[in-house]
CSV table of C-alpha atoms in Angstrom, one decimal:
chain,number,residue,atom,x,y,z
A,2,UNK,CA,-5.8,7.7,-3.8
A,3,UNK,CA,-4.4,6.3,-0.5
A,4,UNK,CA,-1.8,8.2,1.5
A,5,UNK,CA,0.7,5.3,1.2
A,6,UNK,CA,0.3,5.6,-2.6
A,7,UNK,CA,1.1,9.3,-2.4
A,8,UNK,CA,4.2,8.6,-0.2
A,9,UNK,CA,5.3,5.8,-2.5
A,10,UNK,CA,5.0,8.3,-5.4
A,11,UNK,CA,7.2,10.8,-3.6
A,12,UNK,CA,9.8,8.1,-2.8
A,13,UNK,CA,9.8,7.1,-6.5
A,14,UNK,CA,10.2,10.7,-7.7
A,15,UNK,CA,13.0,11.4,-5.2
A,16,UNK,CA,14.9,8.4,-6.6
A,17,UNK,CA,13.9,7.9,-10.2
A,18,UNK,CA,13.0,11.4,-11.3
A,19,UNK,CA,10.4,14.0,-12.0
A,20,UNK,CA,11.0,15.4,-8.5
A,21,UNK,CA,9.8,18.9,-7.8
A,22,UNK,CA,13.3,20.0,-6.5
A,23,UNK,CA,15.4,18.9,-9.4
A,24,UNK,CA,17.5,15.9,-10.3
A,25,UNK,CA,16.7,12.7,-8.4
A,26,UNK,CA,19.3,10.2,-7.0
A,27,UNK,CA,19.3,8.0,-10.1
A,28,UNK,CA,19.4,10.9,-12.5
A,29,UNK,CA,22.5,12.1,-10.8
A,30,UNK,CA,24.1,8.7,-10.9
A,31,UNK,CA,23.3,8.1,-14.5
A,32,UNK,CA,26.6,7.9,-16.6
A,33,UNK,CA,28.8,8.1,-13.5
A,34,UNK,CA,31.8,5.8,-13.6
A,35,UNK,CA,33.5,3.9,-10.7
A,36,UNK,CA,36.5,6.2,-10.5
A,37,UNK,CA,34.3,9.3,-10.1
A,38,UNK,CA,32.0,7.5,-7.6
A,39,UNK,CA,35.0,6.4,-5.4
A,40,UNK,CA,36.7,9.7,-5.4
A,41,UNK,CA,36.9,11.4,-2.1
A,42,UNK,CA,36.7,15.2,-1.7
A,43,UNK,CA,39.1,16.8,0.8
A,44,UNK,CA,38.2,16.8,4.5
A,45,UNK,CA,37.1,13.2,4.8
A,46,UNK,CA,33.8,13.7,3.0
A,47,UNK,CA,32.1,10.5,2.1
A,48,UNK,CA,32.4,9.5,-1.5
A,49,UNK,CA,29.4,9.1,-3.8
A,50,UNK,CA,29.9,5.3,-3.7
A,51,UNK,CA,29.7,5.4,0.1
A,52,UNK,CA,26.6,7.6,0.0
A,53,UNK,CA,24.9,5.2,-2.4
A,54,UNK,CA,25.6,2.3,-0.1
A,55,UNK,CA,24.3,4.4,2.9
A,56,UNK,CA,21.1,5.2,1.1
A,57,UNK,CA,20.6,1.5,0.4
A,58,UNK,CA,21.0,0.8,4.1
A,59,UNK,CA,18.2,3.1,5.1
A,60,UNK,CA,15.9,2.0,2.3
A,61,UNK,CA,16.4,-1.5,3.5
A,62,UNK,CA,15.9,-0.5,7.1
A,63,UNK,CA,12.6,1.0,6.3
A,64,UNK,CA,11.4,-2.2,4.6
A,65,UNK,CA,12.5,-4.2,7.6
A,66,UNK,CA,10.8,-1.9,10.0
A,67,UNK,CA,7.5,-2.0,8.1
A,68,UNK,CA,7.8,-5.8,8.5
A,69,UNK,CA,8.0,-5.4,12.3
A,70,UNK,CA,11.8,-5.6,12.8
A,71,UNK,CA,13.7,-3.4,15.2
A,72,UNK,CA,16.4,-1.9,13.0
A,73,UNK,CA,19.0,0.8,13.9
A,74,UNK,CA,22.1,0.7,11.7
A,75,UNK,CA,25.2,2.2,13.3
A,76,UNK,CA,28.9,2.5,12.5
A,77,UNK,CA,30.0,0.5,9.5
A,78,UNK,CA,26.5,-1.0,9.1
A,79,UNK,CA,25.2,2.6,8.6
A,80,UNK,CA,28.1,3.7,6.4
A,81,UNK,CA,29.4,0.5,4.7
A,82,UNK,CA,33.0,0.7,3.7
A,83,UNK,CA,33.9,0.6,0.0
A,84,UNK,CA,36.8,-1.7,-0.6
A,85,UNK,CA,38.0,-4.5,-2.8
A,86,UNK,CA,37.0,-4.3,-6.5
A,87,UNK,CA,36.4,-0.6,-7.3
A,88,UNK,CA,35.9,-1.2,-11.0
A,89,UNK,CA,33.0,-0.2,-13.2
A,90,UNK,CA,31.3,-3.6,-12.9
A,91,UNK,CA,31.3,-3.4,-9.1
A,92,UNK,CA,29.9,0.2,-9.3
A,93,UNK,CA,27.2,-1.0,-11.7
A,94,UNK,CA,26.4,-3.8,-9.2
A,95,UNK,CA,26.2,-1.2,-6.3
A,96,UNK,CA,23.8,1.0,-8.2
A,97,UNK,CA,21.7,-2.0,-9.3
A,98,UNK,CA,21.5,-3.1,-5.7
A,99,UNK,CA,20.4,0.3,-4.6
A,100,UNK,CA,17.8,0.5,-7.4
A,101,UNK,CA,16.4,-2.9,-6.5
A,102,UNK,CA,16.2,-2.1,-2.8
A,103,UNK,CA,14.6,1.2,-3.5
A,104,UNK,CA,12.0,-0.3,-5.8
A,105,UNK,CA,11.2,-2.9,-3.1
A,106,UNK,CA,10.7,-0.1,-0.7
A,107,UNK,CA,8.3,1.7,-3.0
A,108,UNK,CA,6.3,-1.5,-3.5
A,109,UNK,CA,6.2,-2.2,0.2
A,110,UNK,CA,4.9,1.4,0.9
A,111,UNK,CA,2.2,0.9,-1.8
A,112,UNK,CA,1.1,-2.3,0.0
A,113,UNK,CA,1.3,-0.8,3.5
A,114,UNK,CA,-2.1,0.0,4.9
A,115,UNK,CA,-2.9,3.7,5.6
A,116,UNK,CA,-4.3,2.5,8.9
A,117,UNK,CA,-0.8,1.6,10.1
A,118,UNK,CA,0.8,5.0,9.2
A,119,UNK,CA,0.2,6.2,12.8
A,120,UNK,CA,1.7,3.1,14.4
A,121,UNK,CA,5.0,3.6,16.2
A,122,UNK,CA,8.0,2.2,14.4
A,123,UNK,CA,9.3,-0.9,16.2
A,124,UNK,CA,12.1,0.0,18.7
A,125,UNK,CA,11.5,3.8,18.6
A,126,UNK,CA,10.6,5.6,21.8
A,127,UNK,CA,9.1,9.0,20.8
A,128,UNK,CA,5.4,8.9,20.1
A,129,UNK,CA,5.8,10.9,17.0
A,130,UNK,CA,8.2,8.3,15.5
A,131,UNK,CA,5.5,6.5,13.5
A,132,UNK,CA,5.5,5.1,10.0
A,133,UNK,CA,4.2,8.3,8.5
A,134,UNK,CA,7.1,10.2,10.0
A,135,UNK,CA,9.7,7.6,9.0
A,136,UNK,CA,8.6,7.3,5.4
A,137,UNK,CA,8.6,11.0,4.9
A,138,UNK,CA,12.0,11.0,6.5
A,139,UNK,CA,13.3,8.4,4.0
A,140,UNK,CA,12.2,10.7,1.1
A,141,UNK,CA,13.9,13.6,2.8
A,142,UNK,CA,17.0,11.5,3.4
A,143,UNK,CA,17.2,10.6,-0.3
A,144,UNK,CA,16.9,14.2,-1.4
A,145,UNK,CA,19.5,15.3,1.2
A,146,UNK,CA,22.0,12.8,-0.2
A,147,UNK,CA,21.0,13.7,-3.8
A,148,UNK,CA,22.2,17.2,-3.0
A,149,UNK,CA,25.5,15.9,-1.7
A,150,UNK,CA,25.9,13.7,-4.8
A,151,UNK,CA,25.2,16.7,-7.1
A,152,UNK,CA,28.0,18.7,-5.4
A,153,UNK,CA,30.4,15.8,-5.3
A,154,UNK,CA,29.7,15.0,-9.0
A,155,UNK,CA,30.7,18.6,-9.9
A,156,UNK,CA,33.9,18.3,-7.9
A,157,UNK,CA,34.8,15.0,-9.5
């Protein structure tokens, strides 16, 4: 089995399920409604909806970086605002967009040659910031936010 296949498997597990740590992102979002997803905890904490949009930003950034683009989301691009329609259909569309983007990432990683894992990510200065580092970081990022979602879900 190739290393990129192993990484793709970890990304899939972190998002869809059967992760070693516990509930994956999608498992936590299952059955959640728009009202709960949009609810803000005290202290200016991001809502689950905002976290979901943020995860999608970074999954998409990884896809674009593997295609050779220099991508560094900041500000509202990194944490897109949630506004306008906050109904259940908009929430379902948001989670569908996240799932579609994540699945594209998993497929892109599976197709990514192992020989490129040690190549530096476009636009990144440190020598250690290669594709191997970035892809493991994306899995860690998903699990970090899964933990936040789990806590916010209990508060909602």
